[in-house]
Coordinates of C-alpha atoms in Angstrom, one line a residue:
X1183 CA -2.8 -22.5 -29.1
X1184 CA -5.0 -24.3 -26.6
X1185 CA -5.6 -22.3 -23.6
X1186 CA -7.4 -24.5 -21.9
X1187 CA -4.3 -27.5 -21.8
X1188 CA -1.7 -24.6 -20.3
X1189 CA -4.2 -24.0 -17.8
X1190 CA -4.3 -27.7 -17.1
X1191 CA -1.1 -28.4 -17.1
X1192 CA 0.1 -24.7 -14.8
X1193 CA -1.1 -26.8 -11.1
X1194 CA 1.4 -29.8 -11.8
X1195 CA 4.5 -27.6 -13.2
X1196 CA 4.1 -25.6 -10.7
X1197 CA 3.9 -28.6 -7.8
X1198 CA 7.0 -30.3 -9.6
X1199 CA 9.1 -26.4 -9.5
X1200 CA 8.2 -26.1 -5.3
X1201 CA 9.2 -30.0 -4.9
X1202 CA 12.8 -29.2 -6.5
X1203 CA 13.0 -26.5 -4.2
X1204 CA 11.6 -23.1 -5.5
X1205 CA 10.0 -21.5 -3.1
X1206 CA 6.5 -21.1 -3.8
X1207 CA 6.4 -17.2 -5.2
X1208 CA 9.8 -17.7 -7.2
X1209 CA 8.3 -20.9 -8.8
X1210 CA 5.0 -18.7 -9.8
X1211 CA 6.5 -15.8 -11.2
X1212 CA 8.7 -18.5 -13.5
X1213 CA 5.8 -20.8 -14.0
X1214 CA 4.3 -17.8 -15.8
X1215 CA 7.0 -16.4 -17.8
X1216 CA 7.1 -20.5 -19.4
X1217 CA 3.7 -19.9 -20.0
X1218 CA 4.2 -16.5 -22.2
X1219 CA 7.0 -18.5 -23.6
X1220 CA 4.6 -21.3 -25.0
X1221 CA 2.2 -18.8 -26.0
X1222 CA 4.7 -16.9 -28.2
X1223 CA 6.5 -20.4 -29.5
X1224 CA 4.1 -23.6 -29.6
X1225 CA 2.0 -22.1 -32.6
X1226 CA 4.9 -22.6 -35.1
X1227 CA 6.5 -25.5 -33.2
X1228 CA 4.0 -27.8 -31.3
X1229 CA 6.3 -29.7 -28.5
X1230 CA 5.5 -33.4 -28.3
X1231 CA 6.0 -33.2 -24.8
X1232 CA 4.0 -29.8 -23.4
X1233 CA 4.2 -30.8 -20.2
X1234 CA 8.1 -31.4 -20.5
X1235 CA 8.4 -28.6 -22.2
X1236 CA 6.7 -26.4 -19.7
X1237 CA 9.1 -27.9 -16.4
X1238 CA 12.1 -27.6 -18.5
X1239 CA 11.7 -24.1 -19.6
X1240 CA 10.5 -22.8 -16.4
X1241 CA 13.2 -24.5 -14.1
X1242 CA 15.5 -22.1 -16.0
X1243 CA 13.5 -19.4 -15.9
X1244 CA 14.0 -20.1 -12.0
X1245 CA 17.4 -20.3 -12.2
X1246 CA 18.0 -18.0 -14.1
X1247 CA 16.0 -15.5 -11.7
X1248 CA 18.0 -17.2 -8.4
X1249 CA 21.5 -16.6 -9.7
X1250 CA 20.4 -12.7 -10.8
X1251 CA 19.2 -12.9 -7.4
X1252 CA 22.5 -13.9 -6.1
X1253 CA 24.2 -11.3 -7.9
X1254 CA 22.5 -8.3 -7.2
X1255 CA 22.3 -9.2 -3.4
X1256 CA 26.2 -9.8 -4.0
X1257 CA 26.4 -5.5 -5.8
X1258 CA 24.3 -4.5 -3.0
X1259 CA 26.6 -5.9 -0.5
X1260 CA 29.3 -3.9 -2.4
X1261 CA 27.8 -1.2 -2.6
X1262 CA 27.7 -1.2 1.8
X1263 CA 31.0 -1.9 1.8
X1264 CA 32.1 0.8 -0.1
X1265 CA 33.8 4.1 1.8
X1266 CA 32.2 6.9 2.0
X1267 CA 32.5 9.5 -0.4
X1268 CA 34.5 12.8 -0.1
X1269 CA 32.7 16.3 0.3
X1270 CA 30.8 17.4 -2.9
X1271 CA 28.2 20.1 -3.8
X1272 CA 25.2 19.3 -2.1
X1273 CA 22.3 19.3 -4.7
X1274 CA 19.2 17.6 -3.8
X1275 CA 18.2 15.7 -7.0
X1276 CA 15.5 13.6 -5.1
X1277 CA 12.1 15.0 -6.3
X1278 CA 13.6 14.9 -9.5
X1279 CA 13.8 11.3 -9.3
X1280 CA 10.5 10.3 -7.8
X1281 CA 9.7 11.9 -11.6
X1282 CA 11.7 10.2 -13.4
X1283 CA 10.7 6.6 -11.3
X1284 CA 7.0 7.4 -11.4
X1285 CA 6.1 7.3 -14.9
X1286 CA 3.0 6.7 -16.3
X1287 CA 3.6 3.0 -17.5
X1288 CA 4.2 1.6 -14.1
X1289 CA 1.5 1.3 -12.4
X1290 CA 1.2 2.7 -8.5
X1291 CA 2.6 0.0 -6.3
X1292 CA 5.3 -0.5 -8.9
X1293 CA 6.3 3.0 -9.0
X1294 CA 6.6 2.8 -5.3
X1295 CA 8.7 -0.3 -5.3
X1296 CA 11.1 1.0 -7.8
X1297 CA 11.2 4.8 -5.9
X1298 CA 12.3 3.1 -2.8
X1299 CA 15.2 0.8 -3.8
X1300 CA 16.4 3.5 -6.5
X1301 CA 15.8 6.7 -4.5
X1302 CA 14.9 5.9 -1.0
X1303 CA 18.3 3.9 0.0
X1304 CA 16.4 0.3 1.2
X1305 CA 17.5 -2.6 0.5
X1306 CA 15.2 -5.0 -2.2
X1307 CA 15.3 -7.0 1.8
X1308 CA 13.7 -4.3 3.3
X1309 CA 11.1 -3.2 0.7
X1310 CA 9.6 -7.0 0.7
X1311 CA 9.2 -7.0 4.4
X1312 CA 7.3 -3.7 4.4
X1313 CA 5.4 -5.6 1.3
X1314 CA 5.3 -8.6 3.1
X1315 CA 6.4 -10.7 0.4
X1316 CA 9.6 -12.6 -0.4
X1317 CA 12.8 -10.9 -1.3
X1318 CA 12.9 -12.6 -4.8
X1319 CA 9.9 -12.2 -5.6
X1320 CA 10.3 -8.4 -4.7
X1321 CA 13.3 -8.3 -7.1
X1322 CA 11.6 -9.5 -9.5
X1323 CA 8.7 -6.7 -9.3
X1324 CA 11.8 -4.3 -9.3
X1325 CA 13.5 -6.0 -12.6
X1326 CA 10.1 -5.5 -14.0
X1327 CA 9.4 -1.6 -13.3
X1328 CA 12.9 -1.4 -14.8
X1329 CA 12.0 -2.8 -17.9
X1330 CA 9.1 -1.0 -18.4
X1331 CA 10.8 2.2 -17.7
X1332 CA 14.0 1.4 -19.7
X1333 CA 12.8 2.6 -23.2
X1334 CA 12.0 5.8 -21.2
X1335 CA 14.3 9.5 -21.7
X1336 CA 14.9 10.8 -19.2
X1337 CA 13.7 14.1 -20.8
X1338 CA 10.1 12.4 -20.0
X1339 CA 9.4 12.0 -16.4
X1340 CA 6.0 11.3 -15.1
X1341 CA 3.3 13.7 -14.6
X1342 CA 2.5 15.4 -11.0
X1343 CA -0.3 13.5 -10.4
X1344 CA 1.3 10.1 -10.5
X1345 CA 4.1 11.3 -8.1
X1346 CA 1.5 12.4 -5.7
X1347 CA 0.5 9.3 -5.8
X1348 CA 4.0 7.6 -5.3
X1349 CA 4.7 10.4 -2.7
X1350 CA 1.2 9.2 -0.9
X1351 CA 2.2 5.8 -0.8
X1352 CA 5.6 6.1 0.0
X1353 CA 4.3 7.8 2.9
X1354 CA 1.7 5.4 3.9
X1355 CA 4.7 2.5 4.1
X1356 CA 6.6 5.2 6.0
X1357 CA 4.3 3.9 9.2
X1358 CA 6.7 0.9 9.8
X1359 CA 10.3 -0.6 8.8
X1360 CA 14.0 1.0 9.5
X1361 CA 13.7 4.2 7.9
X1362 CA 11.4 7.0 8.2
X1363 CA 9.8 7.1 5.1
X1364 CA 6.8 9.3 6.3
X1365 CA 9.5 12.3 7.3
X1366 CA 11.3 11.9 4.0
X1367 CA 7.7 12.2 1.6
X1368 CA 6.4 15.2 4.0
X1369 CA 10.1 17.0 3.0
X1370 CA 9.9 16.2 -0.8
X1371 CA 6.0 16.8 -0.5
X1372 CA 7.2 20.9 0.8
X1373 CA 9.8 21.0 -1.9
X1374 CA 6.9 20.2 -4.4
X1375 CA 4.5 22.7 -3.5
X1376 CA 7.1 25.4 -3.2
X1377 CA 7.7 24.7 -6.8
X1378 CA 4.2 24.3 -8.1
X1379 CA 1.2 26.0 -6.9
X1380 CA -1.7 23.6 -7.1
X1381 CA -4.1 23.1 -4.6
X1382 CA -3.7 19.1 -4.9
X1383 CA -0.3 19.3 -3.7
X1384 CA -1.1 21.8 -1.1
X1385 CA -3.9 18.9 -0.1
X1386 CA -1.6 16.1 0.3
X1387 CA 0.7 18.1 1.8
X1388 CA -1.8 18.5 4.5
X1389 CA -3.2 15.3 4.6
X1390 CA 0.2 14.2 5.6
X1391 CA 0.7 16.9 8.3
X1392 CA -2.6 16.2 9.7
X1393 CA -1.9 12.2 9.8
X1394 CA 1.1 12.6 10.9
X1395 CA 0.3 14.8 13.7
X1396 CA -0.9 11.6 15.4
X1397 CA 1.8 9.2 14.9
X1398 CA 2.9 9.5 18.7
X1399 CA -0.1 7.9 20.2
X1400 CA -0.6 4.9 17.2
X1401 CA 0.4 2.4 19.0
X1402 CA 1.1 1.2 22.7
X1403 CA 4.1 1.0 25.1
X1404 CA 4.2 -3.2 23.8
X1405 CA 3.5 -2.3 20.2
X1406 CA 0.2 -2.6 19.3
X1407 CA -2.1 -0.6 17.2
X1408 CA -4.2 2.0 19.2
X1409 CA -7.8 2.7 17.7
X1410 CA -8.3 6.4 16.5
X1411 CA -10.9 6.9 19.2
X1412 CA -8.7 5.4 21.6
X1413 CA -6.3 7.1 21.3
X1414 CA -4.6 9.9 23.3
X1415 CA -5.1 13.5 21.9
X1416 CA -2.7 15.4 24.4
X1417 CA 0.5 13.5 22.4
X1418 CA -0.8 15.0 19.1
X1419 CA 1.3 17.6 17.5
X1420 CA -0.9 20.5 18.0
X1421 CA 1.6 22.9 15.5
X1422 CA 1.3 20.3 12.6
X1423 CA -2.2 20.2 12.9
X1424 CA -2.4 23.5 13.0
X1425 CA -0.1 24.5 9.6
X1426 CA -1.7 21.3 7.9
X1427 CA -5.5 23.0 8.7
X1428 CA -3.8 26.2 7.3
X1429 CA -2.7 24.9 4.5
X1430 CA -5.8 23.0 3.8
X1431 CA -8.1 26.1 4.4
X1432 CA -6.1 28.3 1.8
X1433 CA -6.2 25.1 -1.2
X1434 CA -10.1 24.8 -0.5
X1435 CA -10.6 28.8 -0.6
X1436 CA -8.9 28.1 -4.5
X1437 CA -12.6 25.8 -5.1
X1438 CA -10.1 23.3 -7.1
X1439 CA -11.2 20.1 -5.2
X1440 CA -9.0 17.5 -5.3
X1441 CA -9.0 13.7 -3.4
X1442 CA -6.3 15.0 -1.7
X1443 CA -7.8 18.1 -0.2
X1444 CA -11.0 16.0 0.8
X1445 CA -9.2 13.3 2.4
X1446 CA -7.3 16.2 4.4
X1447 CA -10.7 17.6 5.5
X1448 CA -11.8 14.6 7.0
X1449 CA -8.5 14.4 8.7
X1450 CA -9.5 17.6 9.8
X1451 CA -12.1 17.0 11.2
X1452 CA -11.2 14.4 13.1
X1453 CA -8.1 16.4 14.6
X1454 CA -10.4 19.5 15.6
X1455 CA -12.6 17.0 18.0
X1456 CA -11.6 17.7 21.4
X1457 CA -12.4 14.2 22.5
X1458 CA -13.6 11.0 20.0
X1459 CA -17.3 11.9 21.0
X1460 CA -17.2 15.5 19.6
X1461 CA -16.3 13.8 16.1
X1462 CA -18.7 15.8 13.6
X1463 CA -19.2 12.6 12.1
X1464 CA -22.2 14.2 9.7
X1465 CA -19.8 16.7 8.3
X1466 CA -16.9 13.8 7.5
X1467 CA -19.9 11.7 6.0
X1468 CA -21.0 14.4 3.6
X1469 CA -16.9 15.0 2.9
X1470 CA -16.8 11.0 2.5
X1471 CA -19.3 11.5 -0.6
X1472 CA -17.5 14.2 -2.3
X1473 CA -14.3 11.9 -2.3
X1474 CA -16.8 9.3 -3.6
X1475 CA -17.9 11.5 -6.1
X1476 CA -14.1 12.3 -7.0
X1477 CA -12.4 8.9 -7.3
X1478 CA -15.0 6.3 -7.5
X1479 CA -13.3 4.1 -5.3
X1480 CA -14.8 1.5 -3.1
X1481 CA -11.8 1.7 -0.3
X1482 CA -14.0 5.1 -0.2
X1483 CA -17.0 3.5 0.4
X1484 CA -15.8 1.2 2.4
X1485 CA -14.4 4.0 5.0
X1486 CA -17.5 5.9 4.7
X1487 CA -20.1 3.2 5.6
X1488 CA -17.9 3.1 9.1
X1489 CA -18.6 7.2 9.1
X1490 CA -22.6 6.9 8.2
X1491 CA -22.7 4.1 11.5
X1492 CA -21.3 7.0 13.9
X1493 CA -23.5 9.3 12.1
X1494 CA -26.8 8.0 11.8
X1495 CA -26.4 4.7 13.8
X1496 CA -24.3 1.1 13.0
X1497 CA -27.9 -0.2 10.9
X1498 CA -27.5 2.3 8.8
X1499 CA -23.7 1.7 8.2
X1500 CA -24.6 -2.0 8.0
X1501 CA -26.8 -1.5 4.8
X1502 CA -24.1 0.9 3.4
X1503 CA -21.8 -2.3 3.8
X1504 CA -23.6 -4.8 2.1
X1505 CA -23.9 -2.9 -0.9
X1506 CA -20.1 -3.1 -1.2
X1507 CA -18.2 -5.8 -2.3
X1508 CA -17.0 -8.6 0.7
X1509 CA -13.8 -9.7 -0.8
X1510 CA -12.7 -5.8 -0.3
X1511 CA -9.5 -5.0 2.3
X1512 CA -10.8 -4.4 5.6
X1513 CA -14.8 -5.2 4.7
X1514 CA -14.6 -7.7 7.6
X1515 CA -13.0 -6.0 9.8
X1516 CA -15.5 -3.1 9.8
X1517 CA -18.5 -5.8 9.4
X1518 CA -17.3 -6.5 13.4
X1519 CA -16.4 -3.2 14.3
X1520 CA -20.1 -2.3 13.4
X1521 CA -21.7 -5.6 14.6
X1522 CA -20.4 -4.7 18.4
X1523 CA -21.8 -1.4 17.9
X1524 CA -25.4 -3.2 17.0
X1525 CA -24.8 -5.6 20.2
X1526 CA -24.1 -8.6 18.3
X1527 CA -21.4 -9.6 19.8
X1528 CA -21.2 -13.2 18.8
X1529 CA -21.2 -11.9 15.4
X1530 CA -18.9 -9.7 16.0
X1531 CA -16.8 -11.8 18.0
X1532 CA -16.4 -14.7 14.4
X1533 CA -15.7 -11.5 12.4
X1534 CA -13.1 -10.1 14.3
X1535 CA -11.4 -13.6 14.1
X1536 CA -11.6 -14.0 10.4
X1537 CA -10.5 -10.7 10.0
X1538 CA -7.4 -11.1 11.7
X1539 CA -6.6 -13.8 9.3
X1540 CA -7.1 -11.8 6.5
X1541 CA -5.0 -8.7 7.6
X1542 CA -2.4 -7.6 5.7
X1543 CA 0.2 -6.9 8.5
X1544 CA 1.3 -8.2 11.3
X1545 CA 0.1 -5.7 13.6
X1546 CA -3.4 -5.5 12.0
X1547 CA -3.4 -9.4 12.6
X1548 CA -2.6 -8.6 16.4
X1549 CA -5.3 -6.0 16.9
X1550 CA -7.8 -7.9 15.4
X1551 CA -7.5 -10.7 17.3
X1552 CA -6.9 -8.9 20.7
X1553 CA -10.9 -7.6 19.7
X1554 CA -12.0 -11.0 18.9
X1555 CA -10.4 -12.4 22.1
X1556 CA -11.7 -9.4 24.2
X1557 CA -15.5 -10.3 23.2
X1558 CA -15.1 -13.7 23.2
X1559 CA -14.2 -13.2 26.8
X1560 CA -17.2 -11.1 27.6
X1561 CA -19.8 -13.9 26.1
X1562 CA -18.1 -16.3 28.2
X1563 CA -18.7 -15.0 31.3

């Protein structure tokens, strides 16, 4: 098999799929599934024509995928039609089912794909635009997870800790879109830790109290994102803070420390500071090392150099930056944020705009280039 001619040949086969008319993800996803086709067929029958081959095979991979497409919109349209059903027993089967559709195999952002179109009630529409990404291509992500999880009894769901890390997620994408997801993964999060006592679940159960707490004052009257030391304490919810810091206290007092229960301290933290500039930002740094310490993770690192420049000064947060990796989420985003703090704003200032066209959502996109524009202003004057 020669690797290096597919690779050639993947540019032009995928130009000739997007010029018949595939959109650009659709015409990936069968670009590549022509490719795993040639791998597994050319050794025992060369074509004469690879290239040929290659179009022919994956425009029906593409069509193949657009009239699936077609027909599962056409079920799901069906399905809305459909009356409503007559009074029955009411059994809440969810958690069960975040078990059964977080397995093992798939990994994370799969799980969470699959969870919300098979247990969550949205739409394959809706799931791609909280992914922004396009409704085919979502489908696709979805027929996948079910594949992977066909072969699967369902006398084998997934472990605990992979659906607190589905439940996490599912949260996180709760922030935006037409149903509250955050609500619905604190609910299942309770039913959870009423039936197993592990200080983990008792974390995340606080971390989502304590983040949700603040929800109210997020964003502004037109929509955009409000910064955490922006924002306005008196609209957080004092009583979630204040069972979230309960239940937090009692899973540390266990000395079982999970990521969970030290990304709940740090939320903490940051909900017992009367005002922004009461933050004990010395406590969250040495709570930033233990989740460091815990997972490894350099989304962790990332978050804490922004701590060790409130602590100890934006240098010092600068030179925990650069030892991280730039193509990381967010890494220029807090490269400006802790540029302005040094006083380079003109710096700052090209940051903040290259950010913005690296954010992931639209909102982020808005608020970055609202802090571009605002310092742009100021160096014009």
């Amino acid at each position: 098999m020669n690797e290096a001619l597919l690779r050639s040949l993947t540019p032009s086969v995928l130009g000739i799929l997007v010029r018949r008319g595939a959109d650009f993800a659709a015409a990936e996803d069968a670009v590549q599934d022509a490719l795993v086709e040639a791998v597994r067929a050319w050794p025992a029958d060369p074509p004469q024509d690879p290239k040929g081959w290659l179009i022919t095979v994956a425009w029906r991979r593409f069509l193949d995928a657009t009239r699936a497409d077609a027909a599962r919109r056409r079920r799901e349209d069906l399905v809305d039609e459909e009356p409503a059903p007559g009074p029955v027993l009411e059994v809440d089967d969810t958690l069960q089912l975040y078990f059964l559709c977080a397995h093992p195999s798939l990994t994370p952002s799969s799980a969470v794909a699959l969870t919300l179109r098979a247990v969550g009630g949205l739409t394959t529409r809706q799931i791609a635009q909280a992914y922004l990404v396009p409704e085919a291509t979502m489908a696709q992500r979805i027929s996948r997870a079910k594949r992977t999880v066909s072969g699967v009894r369902f006398d084998q769901p997934g472990d605990v800790a992979t659906v607190l890390r589905v439940l996490y997620l599912v949260f996180n994408e709760g922030y935006s879109g037409d149903v509250d997801l955050a609500a619905e993964a604190i609910r299942l999060t309770r039913q959870l830790a009423a039936a197993i006592d592990h200080p983990e679940v008792a974390g995340l159960l606080a971390l989502m109290l304590l983040h949700h707490a603040r929800r109210a004052s997020r964003t502004a009257s037109d929509g955009s994102l409000v910064p955490l030391a922006q924002q306005d304490r008196g609209r957080w919810d004092t009583v979630s803070i204040a069972e979230g810091v309960e239940i937090l206290q009692a899973a540390l007092a266990r000395d079982r420390l999970g990521e969970f229960q030290a990304q709940a301290a740090i939320a903490a933290l940051h909900a017992d500071a009367p005002v922004a500039e009461e933050t004990d930002w010395v406590q969250i740094v040495e709570w930033y090392d233990e989740l460091a310490r815990l997972t490894d993770s350099p989304v962790v690192r990332l978050n804490r150099a922004v701590a060790v420049g409130e602590a100890d000064g934006p240098r010092a947060g600068l030179a925990a930056l650069a030892a991280l990796d730039a193509s990381l989420p967010r890494h220029t985003a807090v490269a400006a944020y802790l540029h302005e703090r040094d006083g380079d704003l003109p710096t700052a200032a090209r940051l903040y705009a290259e950010a913005a066209r690296k954010a992931a959502n639209l909102a982020e996109r808005d608020h970055l280039t609202r802090q571009a524009a605002r310092l742009n202003t100021r160096l014009s004057r």
